[in-house]
């Protein structure tokens, strides 16, 4: 037991939301050999020089082949041998890769997906560039940023001088506002209420789901419960507690089509790429027992909604077509929902993204299309190019999705095919056979 306790003290946790001094301390201890190992998010994937590790255990496919090899390469540096183990999760993409290992081990890394004209990306970068050195009119045009720069000037953030140079306005500190995590919001400080100690930070956009009142928060092996979330002040107050239960948030998501950019229709099916607005609101949470998984409580919350302008792939199908193929009206919502989940799980296969970078909405009758509709949207403000990549390879993407659902041996749906750990509706309703029918029906047309 003493040996076990000693070893436990030589393994630490690490994530980007820790305070900078805590992260540096873990990095130094790992480099010196004081720590034998670390349980980490993708925060240690890049930007930190680590040597001396003998093995890497990757808990689930990280989303891209580039990330997989980068994480695997954390062991065996400087020509030394290493062991790399990938533990597959109950996840559609992991299931697909288990059955098709060549898709992971024999394919080149993905091309970088980037939309440099995205105003949500270009604006802050132009501000930072102008803060380093004033930009000329010619440089602004080369970046494709004249309209964006003019908008920044209207906001009083930059000024254009008569000789054609753009300067950042006094008192503006643009670097502090650049969000490297792509969350589209600021940061929320996680503070222990009794002591005032700052434990770490979280993205403001993710805080309602992860740091709502009553949520369980883990920090470096210690458990805390959230007492209060103040998004205006950017603070979540917590207290130390070791409950025998855990929590998961519930939310509703609405999506509005702003503009269809590309579309094709065939045989009662339409596939499109569109600009959309996604509005998400956390409406409550469930408390479940840690050991048994038994439901203990369903609680309601009153938190503000968050709207994300972005891009999405969508497809619609005429209801009479789906009924004719064997999906009646009473199974339609569950079938579309399950098809949406499965497609989200397989998009990283073609788009070079992580599952956490995207989201989805499905409805038996959407207000903008007046038809059964499935959306898969880019989780970055303005879109990072993932929806565009998915639309460009829509047939390959949905074929792989249908194959993964069909290959899963479960009868009614499981985390390996149509269930999602991110589902704000508790994975209900879901209809696995109906999802496969929907996908095969879409693929049978020329709309893709």
Short mmCIF file of C-alpha atoms in Angstrom, two decimals:
data_model
loop_
_atom_site.label_atom_id
_atom_site.label_comp_id
_atom_site.label_asym_id
_atom_site.label_seq_id
_atom_site.Cartn_x
_atom_site.Cartn_y
_atom_site.Cartn_z
CA UNK A 1 0.00 0.00 0.00
CA UNK A 2 2.85 2.38 0.76
CA UNK A 3 4.31 1.73 -2.69
CA UNK A 4 0.93 2.41 -4.27
CA UNK A 5 0.58 5.68 -2.37
CA UNK A 6 4.06 6.75 -3.43
CA UNK A 7 3.35 5.98 -7.08
CA UNK A 8 0.05 7.85 -6.91
CA UNK A 9 1.96 10.93 -5.84
CA UNK A 10 4.16 10.68 -8.93
CA UNK A 11 1.28 10.94 -11.40
CA UNK A 12 -0.45 14.28 -12.00
CA UNK A 13 -3.31 15.75 -14.02
CA UNK A 14 -2.94 18.50 -16.64
CA UNK A 15 -5.31 20.61 -18.75
CA UNK A 16 -5.29 24.03 -20.40
CA UNK A 17 -7.70 25.51 -17.86
CA UNK A 18 -5.21 25.18 -14.98
CA UNK A 19 -3.42 28.30 -13.82
CA UNK A 20 -0.18 28.98 -15.69
CA UNK A 21 1.97 28.40 -12.60
CA UNK A 22 0.31 25.04 -11.98
CA UNK A 23 0.92 23.96 -15.57
CA UNK A 24 4.58 25.03 -15.45
CA UNK A 25 5.07 23.09 -12.19
CA UNK A 26 3.71 19.90 -13.74
CA UNK A 27 5.86 20.35 -16.85
CA UNK A 28 9.00 20.89 -14.76
CA UNK A 29 8.29 17.86 -12.56
CA UNK A 30 7.70 15.69 -15.62
CA UNK A 31 10.92 16.89 -17.23
CA UNK A 32 12.99 16.29 -14.08
CA UNK A 33 11.63 12.80 -13.49
CA UNK A 34 9.87 13.72 -10.26
CA UNK A 35 6.66 12.74 -12.02
CA UNK A 36 6.50 9.37 -13.77
CA UNK A 37 3.38 10.13 -15.75
CA UNK A 38 0.55 12.54 -16.39
CA UNK A 39 -3.13 12.25 -17.26
CA UNK A 40 -3.75 15.06 -19.69
CA UNK A 41 -6.12 16.51 -22.22
CA UNK A 42 -4.80 17.52 -25.65
CA UNK A 43 -3.14 20.49 -23.90
CA UNK A 44 0.17 18.56 -23.86
CA UNK A 45 -0.14 17.57 -27.50
CA UNK A 46 1.75 20.60 -28.82
CA UNK A 47 3.98 23.40 -27.62
CA UNK A 48 5.65 21.65 -24.67
CA UNK A 49 8.98 19.83 -24.96
CA UNK A 50 8.72 16.54 -23.03
CA UNK A 51 11.33 13.77 -23.07
CA UNK A 52 11.88 10.55 -21.19
CA UNK A 53 8.42 9.00 -21.53
CA UNK A 54 8.22 5.32 -22.43
CA UNK A 55 4.53 4.84 -23.18
CA UNK A 56 1.41 6.73 -24.23
CA UNK A 57 -2.14 5.49 -23.65
CA UNK A 58 -4.61 7.40 -25.81
CA UNK A 59 -8.16 7.28 -24.43
CA UNK A 60 -10.16 7.28 -27.64
CA UNK A 61 -9.28 8.54 -31.11
CA UNK A 62 -8.42 12.24 -30.63
CA UNK A 63 -10.34 13.38 -33.70
CA UNK A 64 -7.62 13.72 -36.33
CA UNK A 65 -4.80 11.54 -37.57
CA UNK A 66 -2.41 14.44 -37.01
CA UNK A 67 -3.39 14.60 -33.33
CA UNK A 68 -3.09 10.83 -32.99
CA UNK A 69 0.52 10.80 -34.22
CA UNK A 70 1.37 13.94 -32.27
CA UNK A 71 0.12 12.36 -29.04
CA UNK A 72 1.78 9.04 -29.86
CA UNK A 73 5.04 10.89 -30.46
CA UNK A 74 5.14 12.11 -26.86
CA UNK A 75 6.90 8.83 -26.03
CA UNK A 76 10.09 7.48 -27.56
CA UNK A 77 11.76 10.82 -28.24
CA UNK A 78 15.39 11.05 -29.38
CA UNK A 79 15.29 7.67 -31.11
CA UNK A 80 14.21 5.63 -28.08
CA UNK A 81 11.63 2.86 -28.35
CA UNK A 82 8.10 3.38 -27.08
CA UNK A 83 4.73 1.73 -26.58
CA UNK A 84 1.56 3.42 -27.84
CA UNK A 85 -1.89 2.04 -26.97
CA UNK A 86 -5.16 3.37 -28.38
CA UNK A 87 -8.13 2.43 -26.19
CA UNK A 88 -11.26 2.72 -28.33
CA UNK A 89 -14.30 4.44 -26.84
CA UNK A 90 -17.97 3.65 -27.30
CA UNK A 91 -18.09 6.08 -30.19
CA UNK A 92 -19.08 5.75 -33.88
CA UNK A 93 -15.71 6.90 -35.21
CA UNK A 94 -13.70 4.71 -32.83
CA UNK A 95 -15.88 1.76 -33.82
CA UNK A 96 -15.24 2.50 -37.48
CA UNK A 97 -11.48 2.67 -36.96
CA UNK A 98 -11.42 -0.60 -35.03
CA UNK A 99 -12.98 -2.28 -38.06
CA UNK A 100 -10.89 -0.26 -40.55
CA UNK A 101 -7.44 0.22 -38.91
CA UNK A 102 -5.86 1.17 -42.24
CA UNK A 103 -7.94 4.37 -42.15
CA UNK A 104 -5.85 5.39 -39.14
CA UNK A 105 -2.44 3.80 -39.65
CA UNK A 106 -1.95 4.06 -43.42
CA UNK A 107 -3.45 7.41 -44.28
CA UNK A 108 -1.55 10.71 -44.41
CA UNK A 109 -2.36 13.43 -41.92
CA UNK A 110 -5.21 15.72 -42.81
CA UNK A 111 -4.85 18.98 -44.69
CA UNK A 112 -5.31 21.97 -42.42
CA UNK A 113 -8.87 23.32 -42.57
CA UNK A 114 -8.99 27.11 -42.38
CA UNK A 115 -11.20 29.92 -43.63
CA UNK A 116 -8.95 33.02 -43.47
CA UNK A 117 -11.81 35.28 -44.60
CA UNK A 118 -13.99 34.38 -41.60
CA UNK A 119 -14.62 37.79 -39.93
CA UNK A 120 -14.62 36.20 -36.47
CA UNK A 121 -11.07 34.99 -37.16
CA UNK A 122 -9.74 37.75 -39.41
CA UNK A 123 -10.86 40.72 -37.30
CA UNK A 124 -8.91 39.90 -34.12
CA UNK A 125 -5.85 38.89 -36.16
CA UNK A 126 -5.87 42.16 -38.10
CA UNK A 127 -6.11 44.04 -34.81
CA UNK A 128 -3.10 42.16 -33.44
CA UNK A 129 -1.13 42.76 -36.63
CA UNK A 130 -1.89 46.48 -36.58
CA UNK A 131 -0.84 46.66 -32.93
CA UNK A 132 2.56 45.21 -33.85
CA UNK A 133 3.03 47.51 -36.86
CA UNK A 134 0.50 49.80 -38.59
CA UNK A 135 -1.04 48.17 -41.66
CA UNK A 136 -1.12 49.83 -45.07
CA UNK A 137 -4.17 49.88 -47.34
CA UNK A 138 -2.40 47.44 -49.65
CA UNK A 139 -1.75 44.98 -46.82
CA UNK A 140 -5.36 45.13 -45.66
CA UNK A 141 -6.53 44.35 -49.21
CA UNK A 142 -4.01 41.48 -49.50
CA UNK A 143 -5.52 39.93 -46.38
CA UNK A 144 -9.01 40.32 -47.87
CA UNK A 145 -9.89 42.39 -44.86
CA UNK A 146 -11.08 45.77 -46.13
CA UNK A 147 -14.69 45.26 -45.07
CA UNK A 148 -13.65 43.73 -41.75
CA UNK A 149 -11.17 46.55 -41.06
CA UNK A 150 -13.81 49.15 -41.87
CA UNK A 151 -16.10 47.47 -39.38
CA UNK A 152 -13.37 47.64 -36.73
CA UNK A 153 -12.99 51.34 -37.47
CA UNK A 154 -16.74 51.84 -37.01
CA UNK A 155 -16.36 50.25 -33.56
CA UNK A 156 -13.56 52.68 -32.69
CA UNK A 157 -10.94 49.94 -32.45
CA UNK A 158 -8.73 51.15 -35.32
CA UNK A 159 -8.12 54.45 -37.08
CA UNK A 160 -7.14 55.06 -40.69
CA UNK A 161 -4.80 57.98 -41.27
CA UNK A 162 -4.87 60.12 -44.41
CA UNK A 163 -1.68 58.55 -45.77
CA UNK A 164 -3.34 55.11 -45.91
CA UNK A 165 -2.14 53.45 -42.71
CA UNK A 166 -4.28 51.74 -40.07
CA UNK A 167 -3.43 52.21 -36.39
CA UNK A 168 -4.92 50.53 -33.33
CA UNK A 169 -6.79 53.02 -31.17
CA UNK A 170 -5.16 54.03 -27.86
CA UNK A 171 -6.00 51.84 -24.85
CA UNK A 172 -6.91 48.86 -27.09
CA UNK A 173 -5.11 45.63 -26.11
CA UNK A 174 -6.12 43.24 -28.92
CA UNK A 175 -3.93 40.29 -27.92
CA UNK A 176 -5.86 39.79 -24.69
CA UNK A 177 -9.09 39.35 -26.65
CA UNK A 178 -7.83 36.67 -29.06
CA UNK A 179 -9.38 33.31 -28.20
CA UNK A 180 -6.85 30.61 -29.11
CA UNK A 181 -9.31 27.86 -28.16
CA UNK A 182 -11.88 29.02 -30.70
CA UNK A 183 -14.73 29.05 -28.21
CA UNK A 184 -16.09 32.41 -29.28
CA UNK A 185 -16.15 33.91 -25.80
CA UNK A 186 -14.09 35.00 -22.83
CA UNK A 187 -13.00 33.04 -19.79
CA UNK A 188 -14.78 32.17 -16.55
CA UNK A 189 -12.63 31.95 -13.40
CA UNK A 190 -13.37 28.96 -11.16
CA UNK A 191 -13.06 30.23 -7.57
CA UNK A 192 -13.32 28.38 -4.27
CA UNK A 193 -15.86 30.52 -2.43
CA UNK A 194 -14.61 29.88 1.10
CA UNK A 195 -10.97 30.73 0.45
CA UNK A 196 -11.09 32.91 -2.66
CA UNK A 197 -8.54 30.61 -4.32
CA UNK A 198 -8.68 30.56 -8.11
CA UNK A 199 -8.63 26.93 -9.26
CA UNK A 200 -8.57 27.54 -13.00
CA UNK A 201 -10.60 28.83 -15.92
CA UNK A 202 -13.17 27.64 -18.43
CA UNK A 203 -14.42 28.96 -21.76
CA UNK A 204 -17.44 31.19 -21.24
CA UNK A 205 -19.32 29.45 -24.05
CA UNK A 206 -18.93 26.08 -22.33
CA UNK A 207 -19.48 27.29 -18.78
CA UNK A 208 -23.31 26.96 -18.69
CA UNK A 209 -23.04 23.25 -19.51
CA UNK A 210 -20.04 22.49 -17.29
CA UNK A 211 -20.26 25.01 -14.44
CA UNK A 212 -23.96 25.52 -13.87
CA UNK A 213 -25.17 25.68 -10.24
CA UNK A 214 -25.15 22.15 -8.84
CA UNK A 215 -22.57 20.82 -11.32
CA UNK A 216 -19.75 18.55 -10.19
CA UNK A 217 -16.33 19.95 -11.14
CA UNK A 218 -13.10 17.94 -10.98
CA UNK A 219 -9.80 19.73 -10.41
CA UNK A 220 -6.49 17.86 -10.09
CA UNK A 221 -8.15 14.84 -8.52
CA UNK A 222 -10.29 16.86 -6.11
CA UNK A 223 -14.07 17.20 -6.41
CA UNK A 224 -16.00 20.45 -6.12
CA UNK A 225 -19.66 21.39 -6.50
CA UNK A 226 -20.67 24.66 -8.17
CA UNK A 227 -22.66 27.07 -6.00
CA UNK A 228 -23.05 30.01 -8.38
CA UNK A 229 -22.27 30.94 -11.98
CA UNK A 230 -22.05 34.65 -12.83
CA UNK A 231 -21.43 34.96 -16.56
CA UNK A 232 -21.47 38.77 -16.47
CA UNK A 233 -18.61 38.85 -13.96
CA UNK A 234 -16.93 35.76 -15.41
CA UNK A 235 -16.85 33.86 -12.10
CA UNK A 236 -18.03 30.42 -10.97
CA UNK A 237 -18.03 29.88 -7.18
CA UNK A 238 -17.45 26.32 -5.96
CA UNK A 239 -17.00 24.45 -2.68
CA UNK A 240 -15.05 21.27 -1.95
CA UNK A 241 -17.26 18.19 -1.66
CA UNK A 242 -16.98 14.47 -2.41
CA UNK A 243 -20.50 13.43 -3.43
CA UNK A 244 -21.50 9.93 -4.48
CA UNK A 245 -23.23 11.35 -7.54
CA UNK A 246 -22.34 13.13 -10.75
CA UNK A 247 -24.16 15.56 -13.02
CA UNK A 248 -24.82 16.10 -16.71
CA UNK A 249 -26.50 19.12 -18.24
CA UNK A 250 -29.59 19.19 -20.43
CA UNK A 251 -30.07 21.79 -23.13
CA UNK A 252 -32.21 22.83 -26.07
CA UNK A 253 -30.74 23.92 -29.39
CA UNK A 254 -32.49 25.90 -32.10
CA UNK A 255 -31.07 26.61 -35.53
CA UNK A 256 -32.07 29.23 -38.09
CA UNK A 257 -31.08 29.16 -41.75
CA UNK A 258 -29.69 32.58 -42.69
CA UNK A 259 -28.63 31.79 -46.26
CA UNK A 260 -28.28 28.67 -48.41
CA UNK A 261 -24.86 28.87 -50.07
CA UNK A 262 -24.94 25.67 -52.12
CA UNK A 263 -27.70 23.14 -52.60
CA UNK A 264 -28.75 20.23 -54.79
CA UNK A 265 -32.13 18.49 -55.00
CA UNK A 266 -32.95 15.03 -56.33
CA UNK A 267 -35.66 12.47 -55.74
CA UNK A 268 -37.30 14.27 -52.82
CA UNK A 269 -33.97 14.91 -51.07
CA UNK A 270 -32.10 18.22 -50.75
CA UNK A 271 -28.51 18.60 -49.53
CA UNK A 272 -27.12 22.05 -48.80
CA UNK A 273 -24.36 24.14 -47.26
CA UNK A 274 -25.75 27.15 -45.38
CA UNK A 275 -24.98 30.04 -43.10
CA UNK A 276 -26.94 29.51 -39.90
CA UNK A 277 -27.47 30.86 -36.40
CA UNK A 278 -27.41 28.27 -33.62
CA UNK A 279 -29.00 29.22 -30.29
CA UNK A 280 -28.27 26.93 -27.36
CA UNK A 281 -29.63 27.18 -23.83
CA UNK A 282 -28.89 24.96 -20.85
CA UNK A 283 -32.29 24.26 -19.30
CA UNK A 284 -31.40 21.87 -16.48
CA UNK A 285 -29.32 18.93 -15.34
CA UNK A 286 -29.68 15.39 -14.06
CA UNK A 287 -27.98 13.96 -11.00
CA UNK A 288 -27.03 10.27 -11.19
CA UNK A 289 -25.44 7.88 -8.70
CA UNK A 290 -21.76 7.26 -9.41
CA UNK A 291 -21.79 3.52 -8.77
CA UNK A 292 -25.20 2.38 -9.97
CA UNK A 293 -25.99 5.09 -12.51
CA UNK A 294 -29.44 5.43 -10.95
CA UNK A 295 -31.27 8.69 -11.63
CA UNK A 296 -31.43 10.74 -8.43
CA UNK A 297 -32.80 14.11 -9.55
CA UNK A 298 -33.87 16.13 -12.56
CA UNK A 299 -33.36 19.85 -11.88
CA UNK A 300 -34.33 22.91 -13.90
CA UNK A 301 -32.07 25.90 -14.58
CA UNK A 302 -32.68 29.42 -15.85
CA UNK A 303 -29.53 30.37 -17.74
CA UNK A 304 -29.10 32.78 -20.68
CA UNK A 305 -29.08 31.47 -24.23
CA UNK A 306 -25.95 31.65 -26.39
CA UNK A 307 -26.20 32.34 -30.15
CA UNK A 308 -23.48 31.20 -32.55
CA UNK A 309 -23.31 32.44 -36.18
CA UNK A 310 -21.69 29.66 -38.19
CA UNK A 311 -22.03 27.31 -41.18
CA UNK A 312 -23.79 23.97 -41.45
CA UNK A 313 -24.37 21.00 -43.71
CA UNK A 314 -28.03 20.07 -43.92
CA UNK A 315 -30.20 17.57 -45.72
CA UNK A 316 -33.95 17.26 -46.00
CA UNK A 317 -36.20 14.45 -47.16
CA UNK A 318 -39.84 14.49 -48.16
CA UNK A 319 -41.88 12.79 -45.41
CA UNK A 320 -43.79 10.67 -47.93
CA UNK A 321 -40.46 9.34 -49.23
CA UNK A 322 -39.38 8.27 -45.75
CA UNK A 323 -42.78 6.71 -45.03
CA UNK A 324 -42.53 4.74 -48.26
CA UNK A 325 -39.09 3.47 -47.20
CA UNK A 326 -40.40 2.30 -43.81
CA UNK A 327 -40.02 5.29 -41.48
CA UNK A 328 -43.54 6.29 -40.35
CA UNK A 329 -44.33 9.59 -38.66
CA UNK A 330 -44.16 8.19 -35.12
CA UNK A 331 -40.56 7.01 -35.71
CA UNK A 332 -39.36 10.00 -37.71
CA UNK A 333 -37.94 12.15 -34.87
CA UNK A 334 -35.95 9.27 -33.37
CA UNK A 335 -34.65 8.17 -36.77
CA UNK A 336 -33.42 11.64 -37.71
CA UNK A 337 -31.93 12.17 -34.24
CA UNK A 338 -29.98 8.90 -34.44
CA UNK A 339 -28.78 9.69 -37.98
CA UNK A 340 -27.61 13.10 -36.77
CA UNK A 341 -25.60 11.59 -33.89
CA UNK A 342 -23.96 9.01 -36.13
CA UNK A 343 -23.02 11.65 -38.73
CA UNK A 344 -21.46 13.89 -36.07
CA UNK A 345 -19.35 10.95 -34.92
CA UNK A 346 -18.01 10.29 -38.43
CA UNK A 347 -17.44 13.85 -39.69
CA UNK A 348 -13.86 13.91 -38.30
CA UNK A 349 -13.09 11.15 -40.79
CA UNK A 350 -13.44 13.60 -43.70
CA UNK A 351 -13.16 17.07 -42.17
CA UNK A 352 -10.03 16.92 -40.00
CA UNK A 353 -11.86 18.06 -36.88
CA UNK A 354 -12.60 16.81 -33.39
CA UNK A 355 -16.08 15.70 -32.43
CA UNK A 356 -16.10 18.52 -29.90
CA UNK A 357 -15.66 21.04 -32.75
CA UNK A 358 -19.11 20.33 -34.22
CA UNK A 359 -22.74 19.96 -33.21
CA UNK A 360 -26.04 18.93 -34.68
CA UNK A 361 -29.78 19.49 -34.72
CA UNK A 362 -32.52 17.31 -36.18
CA UNK A 363 -36.24 17.89 -36.44
CA UNK A 364 -39.22 16.17 -38.02
CA UNK A 365 -40.31 19.53 -39.45
CA UNK A 366 -37.98 22.50 -39.40
CA UNK A 367 -39.48 25.97 -39.49
CA UNK A 368 -37.23 27.15 -42.36
CA UNK A 369 -37.42 24.06 -44.59
CA UNK A 370 -40.91 22.81 -43.64
CA UNK A 371 -39.45 19.31 -44.00
CA UNK A 372 -37.70 16.63 -41.94
CA UNK A 373 -34.18 18.08 -41.62
CA UNK A 374 -30.79 17.13 -40.19
CA UNK A 375 -28.15 19.81 -39.54
CA UNK A 376 -24.48 19.29 -38.64
CA UNK A 377 -22.86 22.61 -37.83
CA UNK A 378 -19.39 24.02 -37.22
CA UNK A 379 -18.86 24.94 -33.57
CA UNK A 380 -16.56 27.91 -34.32
CA UNK A 381 -17.92 31.45 -34.75
CA UNK A 382 -18.31 32.04 -38.47
CA UNK A 383 -17.21 28.48 -39.20
CA UNK A 384 -13.71 27.04 -39.35
CA UNK A 385 -14.25 25.17 -42.62
CA UNK A 386 -15.42 21.84 -41.18
CA UNK A 387 -18.96 22.13 -42.56
CA UNK A 388 -17.57 23.09 -45.97
CA UNK A 389 -15.27 20.06 -45.95
CA UNK A 390 -18.14 17.78 -44.90
CA UNK A 391 -20.38 19.13 -47.65
CA UNK A 392 -17.66 18.63 -50.26
CA UNK A 393 -17.36 14.95 -49.27
CA UNK A 394 -20.96 14.39 -48.22
CA UNK A 395 -21.46 11.09 -50.03
CA UNK A 396 -18.27 9.57 -48.61
CA UNK A 397 -19.13 10.90 -45.15
CA UNK A 398 -22.69 9.56 -45.06
CA UNK A 399 -21.64 6.25 -46.61
CA UNK A 400 -19.11 5.74 -43.82
CA UNK A 401 -21.80 6.77 -41.32
CA UNK A 402 -24.29 4.24 -42.65
CA UNK A 403 -21.62 1.51 -42.73
CA UNK A 404 -20.68 2.22 -39.10
CA UNK A 405 -24.30 2.05 -37.94
CA UNK A 406 -24.91 -1.16 -39.87
CA UNK A 407 -21.71 -2.80 -38.59
CA UNK A 408 -22.57 -2.21 -34.93
CA UNK A 409 -23.95 -5.41 -33.40
CA UNK A 410 -26.37 -3.72 -30.98
CA UNK A 411 -30.09 -3.89 -31.74
CA UNK A 412 -31.49 -0.55 -30.64
CA UNK A 413 -28.47 1.77 -30.52
CA UNK A 414 -25.47 2.26 -28.27
CA UNK A 415 -22.56 4.71 -27.79
CA UNK A 416 -20.70 2.92 -30.57
CA UNK A 417 -23.24 3.89 -33.20
CA UNK A 418 -26.05 6.38 -32.52
CA UNK A 419 -25.80 7.48 -28.87
CA UNK A 420 -23.82 10.63 -28.08
CA UNK A 421 -22.16 11.68 -24.80
CA UNK A 422 -22.87 15.30 -25.76
CA UNK A 423 -26.61 14.92 -26.37
CA UNK A 424 -28.56 17.63 -24.58
CA UNK A 425 -31.73 15.54 -24.74
CA UNK A 426 -30.44 12.50 -22.90
CA UNK A 427 -30.22 10.44 -26.11
CA UNK A 428 -33.99 10.31 -26.54
CA UNK A 429 -35.67 9.60 -28.83
CA UNK A 430 -33.33 7.40 -30.88
CA UNK A 431 -34.26 4.85 -33.55
CA UNK A 432 -31.25 2.97 -34.91
CA UNK A 433 -33.03 0.95 -37.65
CA UNK A 434 -34.81 4.12 -38.77
CA UNK A 435 -31.51 6.03 -38.88
CA UNK A 436 -30.01 3.44 -41.20
CA UNK A 437 -33.07 3.68 -43.44
CA UNK A 438 -32.83 7.49 -43.52
CA UNK A 439 -29.13 7.37 -44.43
CA UNK A 440 -29.59 4.73 -47.16
CA UNK A 441 -32.53 6.70 -48.58
CA UNK A 442 -30.46 9.89 -48.77
CA UNK A 443 -27.55 8.02 -50.36
CA UNK A 444 -29.82 6.47 -53.01
CA UNK A 445 -30.43 9.89 -54.60
CA UNK A 446 -28.22 12.22 -56.63
CA UNK A 447 -28.57 15.10 -54.19
CA UNK A 448 -25.12 14.39 -52.70
#
